[in-house]
């Protein structure tokens, strides 16, 4: 179903608000309040736009919590996926217990045996808790290189500024006195 121009604009606004991990961290009400009043954007319109975004790939993008992220991904699985109903229940209500590895409590809450719980755990751990990470511009192998170092050069406390430039793989240093 094609989106209207307004709905496309709202969806783009929300996409710009999604973190690198794929989460919408700001509440919809807050985003609506930040918009100019003359646009008359309310949280319900943003909710509709978010609903459209959450049905795009990768599954789970646009979620507002880990629970919602996992539920969105579970919703894309075939209905005959083994233990899907229990996995939904764990994702919705029992993530803290799963994270704490409180399997006794989980078995009691879910009324299931150890083998079933293990299969539910495997299903949930097969999901991606950071669906936007594949599109992130900065990966874990990247780091930030400082460009300015401030050093105390004299005992009297006059600082010196050392600037480092990396051009064509050559390093040049220059000292600037204040």
PDB file of C-alpha atoms in Angstrom:
ATOM      1  CA  UNK A   1       0.000   0.000   0.000  1.00  0.00           C
ATOM      2  CA  UNK A   2       1.594   3.287  -1.084  1.00  0.00           C
ATOM      3  CA  UNK A   3       2.008   6.027   1.500  1.00  0.00           C
ATOM      4  CA  UNK A   4       0.739   9.562   1.088  1.00  0.00           C
ATOM      5  CA  UNK A   5       3.289  12.364   0.859  1.00  0.00           C
ATOM      6  CA  UNK A   6       2.609  13.350   4.461  1.00  0.00           C
ATOM      7  CA  UNK A   7       2.996   9.762   5.687  1.00  0.00           C
ATOM      8  CA  UNK A   8       6.263   9.430   3.740  1.00  0.00           C
ATOM      9  CA  UNK A   9       7.551  12.637   5.354  1.00  0.00           C
ATOM     10  CA  UNK A  10       6.609  11.398   8.818  1.00  0.00           C
ATOM     11  CA  UNK A  11       8.258   8.037   8.138  1.00  0.00           C
ATOM     12  CA  UNK A  12      11.458   9.812   7.040  1.00  0.00           C
ATOM     13  CA  UNK A  13      11.348  11.911  10.201  1.00  0.00           C
ATOM     14  CA  UNK A  14      11.164   8.743  12.276  1.00  0.00           C
ATOM     15  CA  UNK A  15      13.897   7.011  10.265  1.00  0.00           C
ATOM     16  CA  UNK A  16      16.173   9.961  11.051  1.00  0.00           C
ATOM     17  CA  UNK A  17      15.389   9.440  14.739  1.00  0.00           C
ATOM     18  CA  UNK A  18      16.319   5.746  14.749  1.00  0.00           C
ATOM     19  CA  UNK A  19      19.622   4.887  16.442  1.00  0.00           C
ATOM     20  CA  UNK A  20      22.437   2.976  14.762  1.00  0.00           C
ATOM     21  CA  UNK A  21      21.215  -0.152  16.550  1.00  0.00           C
ATOM     22  CA  UNK A  22      17.807   0.233  14.910  1.00  0.00           C
ATOM     23  CA  UNK A  23      15.839   1.536  17.904  1.00  0.00           C
ATOM     24  CA  UNK A  24      13.552   4.542  18.112  1.00  0.00           C
ATOM     25  CA  UNK A  25      14.685   5.851  21.476  1.00  0.00           C
ATOM     26  CA  UNK A  26      12.664   9.085  21.689  1.00  0.00           C
ATOM     27  CA  UNK A  27       8.985   8.759  22.657  1.00  0.00           C
ATOM     28  CA  UNK A  28       6.559   9.557  19.849  1.00  0.00           C
ATOM     29  CA  UNK A  29       4.901  12.235  21.985  1.00  0.00           C
ATOM     30  CA  UNK A  30       8.247  13.992  22.407  1.00  0.00           C
ATOM     31  CA  UNK A  31       8.934  13.856  18.664  1.00  0.00           C
ATOM     32  CA  UNK A  32       5.471  15.247  17.925  1.00  0.00           C
ATOM     33  CA  UNK A  33       6.034  18.127  20.375  1.00  0.00           C
ATOM     34  CA  UNK A  34       9.335  19.017  18.690  1.00  0.00           C
ATOM     35  CA  UNK A  35       7.593  19.610  15.372  1.00  0.00           C
ATOM     36  CA  UNK A  36       6.369  23.088  14.410  1.00  0.00           C
ATOM     37  CA  UNK A  37       2.786  23.602  15.603  1.00  0.00           C
ATOM     38  CA  UNK A  38       1.580  24.612  12.135  1.00  0.00           C
ATOM     39  CA  UNK A  39       2.291  21.078  10.884  1.00  0.00           C
ATOM     40  CA  UNK A  40      -0.275  19.725  13.366  1.00  0.00           C
ATOM     41  CA  UNK A  41       1.526  16.422  13.833  1.00  0.00           C
ATOM     42  CA  UNK A  42       0.205  14.248  16.623  1.00  0.00           C
ATOM     43  CA  UNK A  43       1.592  11.089  18.173  1.00  0.00           C
ATOM     44  CA  UNK A  44      -1.091   8.955  16.522  1.00  0.00           C
ATOM     45  CA  UNK A  45       0.144   9.926  13.048  1.00  0.00           C
ATOM     46  CA  UNK A  46       3.688   9.113  14.107  1.00  0.00           C
ATOM     47  CA  UNK A  47       2.473   5.772  15.471  1.00  0.00           C
ATOM     48  CA  UNK A  48       1.021   4.944  12.048  1.00  0.00           C
ATOM     49  CA  UNK A  49       4.276   5.913  10.318  1.00  0.00           C
ATOM     50  CA  UNK A  50       6.238   3.840  12.840  1.00  0.00           C
ATOM     51  CA  UNK A  51       3.998   0.867  12.131  1.00  0.00           C
ATOM     52  CA  UNK A  52       4.964   1.111   8.446  1.00  0.00           C
ATOM     53  CA  UNK A  53       8.680   1.351   9.313  1.00  0.00           C
ATOM     54  CA  UNK A  54       8.469  -1.669  11.609  1.00  0.00           C
ATOM     55  CA  UNK A  55       7.276  -3.771   8.688  1.00  0.00           C
ATOM     56  CA  UNK A  56      10.375  -3.014   6.633  1.00  0.00           C
ATOM     57  CA  UNK A  57      13.645  -4.924   6.598  1.00  0.00           C
ATOM     58  CA  UNK A  58      15.529  -5.673   8.709  1.00  0.00           C
ATOM     59  CA  UNK A  59      12.921  -7.131  11.015  1.00  0.00           C
ATOM     60  CA  UNK A  60      12.933  -5.426  14.395  1.00  0.00           C
ATOM     61  CA  UNK A  61      14.006  -1.995  13.170  1.00  0.00           C
ATOM     62  CA  UNK A  62      12.055   0.882  14.700  1.00  0.00           C
ATOM     63  CA  UNK A  63      11.462  -0.961  17.955  1.00  0.00           C
ATOM     64  CA  UNK A  64      11.331   1.075  21.145  1.00  0.00           C
ATOM     65  CA  UNK A  65      12.632  -1.674  23.422  1.00  0.00           C
ATOM     66  CA  UNK A  66      14.438  -4.994  23.238  1.00  0.00           C
ATOM     67  CA  UNK A  67      11.164  -6.752  23.928  1.00  0.00           C
ATOM     68  CA  UNK A  68       9.429  -5.024  21.008  1.00  0.00           C
ATOM     69  CA  UNK A  69      12.435  -5.700  18.761  1.00  0.00           C
ATOM     70  CA  UNK A  70      12.308  -9.432  19.460  1.00  0.00           C
ATOM     71  CA  UNK A  71       8.514  -9.542  19.116  1.00  0.00           C
ATOM     72  CA  UNK A  72       8.710  -7.842  15.709  1.00  0.00           C
ATOM     73  CA  UNK A  73      11.242 -10.443  14.574  1.00  0.00           C
ATOM     74  CA  UNK A  74       9.220 -13.335  15.971  1.00  0.00           C
ATOM     75  CA  UNK A  75       6.170 -12.026  14.083  1.00  0.00           C
ATOM     76  CA  UNK A  76       8.018 -12.587  10.789  1.00  0.00           C
ATOM     77  CA  UNK A  77       8.559 -16.291  11.470  1.00  0.00           C
ATOM     78  CA  UNK A  78       6.178 -18.914  10.092  1.00  0.00           C
ATOM     79  CA  UNK A  79       3.285 -19.695  12.430  1.00  0.00           C
ATOM     80  CA  UNK A  80       4.336 -23.339  12.619  1.00  0.00           C
ATOM     81  CA  UNK A  81       7.760 -22.439  14.081  1.00  0.00           C
ATOM     82  CA  UNK A  82       8.253 -24.713  17.096  1.00  0.00           C
ATOM     83  CA  UNK A  83       7.659 -22.968  20.429  1.00  0.00           C
ATOM     84  CA  UNK A  84       6.815 -19.633  18.787  1.00  0.00           C
ATOM     85  CA  UNK A  85       4.029 -18.885  21.289  1.00  0.00           C
ATOM     86  CA  UNK A  86       6.355 -19.479  24.257  1.00  0.00           C
ATOM     87  CA  UNK A  87       9.101 -17.388  22.643  1.00  0.00           C
ATOM     88  CA  UNK A  88       6.595 -14.544  22.217  1.00  0.00           C
ATOM     89  CA  UNK A  89       5.617 -14.850  25.868  1.00  0.00           C
ATOM     90  CA  UNK A  90       9.259 -14.770  26.999  1.00  0.00           C
ATOM     91  CA  UNK A  91      10.042 -11.774  24.755  1.00  0.00           C
ATOM     92  CA  UNK A  92       6.977  -9.934  26.016  1.00  0.00           C
ATOM     93  CA  UNK A  93       7.082 -10.647  29.753  1.00  0.00           C
ATOM     94  CA  UNK A  94      10.106 -12.662  30.833  1.00  0.00           C
ATOM     95  CA  UNK A  95      13.263 -11.167  29.300  1.00  0.00           C
ATOM     96  CA  UNK A  96      14.736 -10.162  32.691  1.00  0.00           C
ATOM     97  CA  UNK A  97      14.485 -13.770  33.902  1.00  0.00           C
ATOM     98  CA  UNK A  98      16.002 -15.057  30.651  1.00  0.00           C
ATOM     99  CA  UNK A  99      18.831 -12.526  30.886  1.00  0.00           C
ATOM    100  CA  UNK A 100      19.476 -13.552  34.491  1.00  0.00           C
ATOM    101  CA  UNK A 101      19.425 -17.207  33.382  1.00  0.00           C
ATOM    102  CA  UNK A 102      16.770 -17.944  35.983  1.00  0.00           C
ATOM    103  CA  UNK A 103      15.642 -21.100  34.217  1.00  0.00           C
ATOM    104  CA  UNK A 104      13.822 -22.513  37.239  1.00  0.00           C
ATOM    105  CA  UNK A 105      11.591 -19.439  37.388  1.00  0.00           C
ATOM    106  CA  UNK A 106      11.082 -19.497  33.619  1.00  0.00           C
ATOM    107  CA  UNK A 107      10.091 -23.173  33.587  1.00  0.00           C
ATOM    108  CA  UNK A 108       7.598 -22.472  36.365  1.00  0.00           C
ATOM    109  CA  UNK A 109       6.175 -19.328  34.681  1.00  0.00           C
ATOM    110  CA  UNK A 110       5.923 -20.996  31.276  1.00  0.00           C
ATOM    111  CA  UNK A 111       4.855 -24.393  32.610  1.00  0.00           C
ATOM    112  CA  UNK A 112       7.313 -26.193  30.367  1.00  0.00           C
ATOM    113  CA  UNK A 113      10.103 -28.722  30.692  1.00  0.00           C
ATOM    114  CA  UNK A 114      13.844 -28.085  30.434  1.00  0.00           C
ATOM    115  CA  UNK A 115      14.138 -29.260  26.819  1.00  0.00           C
ATOM    116  CA  UNK A 116      11.336 -26.963  25.660  1.00  0.00           C
ATOM    117  CA  UNK A 117      12.812 -24.025  27.535  1.00  0.00           C
ATOM    118  CA  UNK A 118      16.203 -24.685  25.913  1.00  0.00           C
ATOM    119  CA  UNK A 119      14.577 -24.626  22.468  1.00  0.00           C
ATOM    120  CA  UNK A 120      12.748 -21.376  23.301  1.00  0.00           C
ATOM    121  CA  UNK A 121      16.043 -19.882  24.465  1.00  0.00           C
ATOM    122  CA  UNK A 122      17.741 -20.964  21.224  1.00  0.00           C
ATOM    123  CA  UNK A 123      14.950 -19.415  19.167  1.00  0.00           C
ATOM    124  CA  UNK A 124      15.219 -16.103  20.993  1.00  0.00           C
ATOM    125  CA  UNK A 125      19.024 -16.022  20.885  1.00  0.00           C
ATOM    126  CA  UNK A 126      18.877 -16.623  17.112  1.00  0.00           C
ATOM    127  CA  UNK A 127      17.236 -13.184  16.750  1.00  0.00           C
ATOM    128  CA  UNK A 128      19.168  -9.948  16.262  1.00  0.00           C
ATOM    129  CA  UNK A 129      18.924  -7.597  19.270  1.00  0.00           C
ATOM    130  CA  UNK A 130      20.528  -4.796  17.189  1.00  0.00           C
ATOM    131  CA  UNK A 131      18.810  -4.938  13.788  1.00  0.00           C
ATOM    132  CA  UNK A 132      20.245  -1.629  12.592  1.00  0.00           C
ATOM    133  CA  UNK A 133      23.856  -2.571  13.303  1.00  0.00           C
ATOM    134  CA  UNK A 134      24.332  -4.015   9.807  1.00  0.00           C
ATOM    135  CA  UNK A 135      23.759  -0.513   8.414  1.00  0.00           C
ATOM    136  CA  UNK A 136      25.847   1.351  10.962  1.00  0.00           C
ATOM    137  CA  UNK A 137      28.535   3.601   9.502  1.00  0.00           C
ATOM    138  CA  UNK A 138      30.902   3.036  12.409  1.00  0.00           C
ATOM    139  CA  UNK A 139      31.715  -0.555  13.206  1.00  0.00           C
ATOM    140  CA  UNK A 140      33.296  -2.017  16.288  1.00  0.00           C
ATOM    141  CA  UNK A 141      36.658  -2.167  14.502  1.00  0.00           C
ATOM    142  CA  UNK A 142      36.728   1.624  14.165  1.00  0.00           C
ATOM    143  CA  UNK A 143      37.981   3.985  16.804  1.00  0.00           C
ATOM    144  CA  UNK A 144      38.226   7.726  17.159  1.00  0.00           C
ATOM    145  CA  UNK A 145      41.678   9.240  16.644  1.00  0.00           C
ATOM    146  CA  UNK A 146      42.264  12.441  18.566  1.00  0.00           C
ATOM    147  CA  UNK A 147      43.373  15.463  16.596  1.00  0.00           C
ATOM    148  CA  UNK A 148      44.471  17.752  19.401  1.00  0.00           C
ATOM    149  CA  UNK A 149      46.621  17.031  22.431  1.00  0.00           C
ATOM    150  CA  UNK A 150      47.065  19.609  25.185  1.00  0.00           C
ATOM    151  CA  UNK A 151      50.239  19.135  27.212  1.00  0.00           C
ATOM    152  CA  UNK A 152      51.715  21.041  30.132  1.00  0.00           C
ATOM    153  CA  UNK A 153      55.167  22.049  28.899  1.00  0.00           C
ATOM    154  CA  UNK A 154      56.585  24.290  31.615  1.00  0.00           C
ATOM    155  CA  UNK A 155      56.403  24.141  35.369  1.00  0.00           C
ATOM    156  CA  UNK A 156      54.800  27.609  35.359  1.00  0.00           C
ATOM    157  CA  UNK A 157      51.745  26.019  33.777  1.00  0.00           C
ATOM    158  CA  UNK A 158      51.730  27.529  30.280  1.00  0.00           C
ATOM    159  CA  UNK A 159      50.092  24.881  28.102  1.00  0.00           C
ATOM    160  CA  UNK A 160      51.260  23.877  24.652  1.00  0.00           C
ATOM    161  CA  UNK A 161      48.975  22.646  21.923  1.00  0.00           C
ATOM    162  CA  UNK A 162      50.178  19.801  19.758  1.00  0.00           C
ATOM    163  CA  UNK A 163      48.267  19.279  16.544  1.00  0.00           C
ATOM    164  CA  UNK A 164      48.643  16.071  14.624  1.00  0.00           C
ATOM    165  CA  UNK A 165      47.689  15.882  10.970  1.00  0.00           C
ATOM    166  CA  UNK A 166      47.644  12.674   9.065  1.00  0.00           C
ATOM    167  CA  UNK A 167      47.848  13.466   5.374  1.00  0.00           C
ATOM    168  CA  UNK A 168      48.993  10.887   2.874  1.00  0.00           C
ATOM    169  CA  UNK A 169      50.020   8.640   5.734  1.00  0.00           C
ATOM    170  CA  UNK A 170      52.617  11.190   6.911  1.00  0.00           C
ATOM    171  CA  UNK A 171      52.554  12.594  10.406  1.00  0.00           C
ATOM    172  CA  UNK A 172      53.491  16.205  11.073  1.00  0.00           C
ATOM    173  CA  UNK A 173      53.664  17.739  14.515  1.00  0.00           C
ATOM    174  CA  UNK A 174      53.807  21.393  15.405  1.00  0.00           C
ATOM    175  CA  UNK A 175      53.901  23.076  18.782  1.00  0.00           C
ATOM    176  CA  UNK A 176      51.914  26.226  19.429  1.00  0.00           C
ATOM    177  CA  UNK A 177      52.681  28.215  22.551  1.00  0.00           C
ATOM    178  CA  UNK A 178      49.960  30.220  24.290  1.00  0.00           C
TER     179      UNK A 178
END
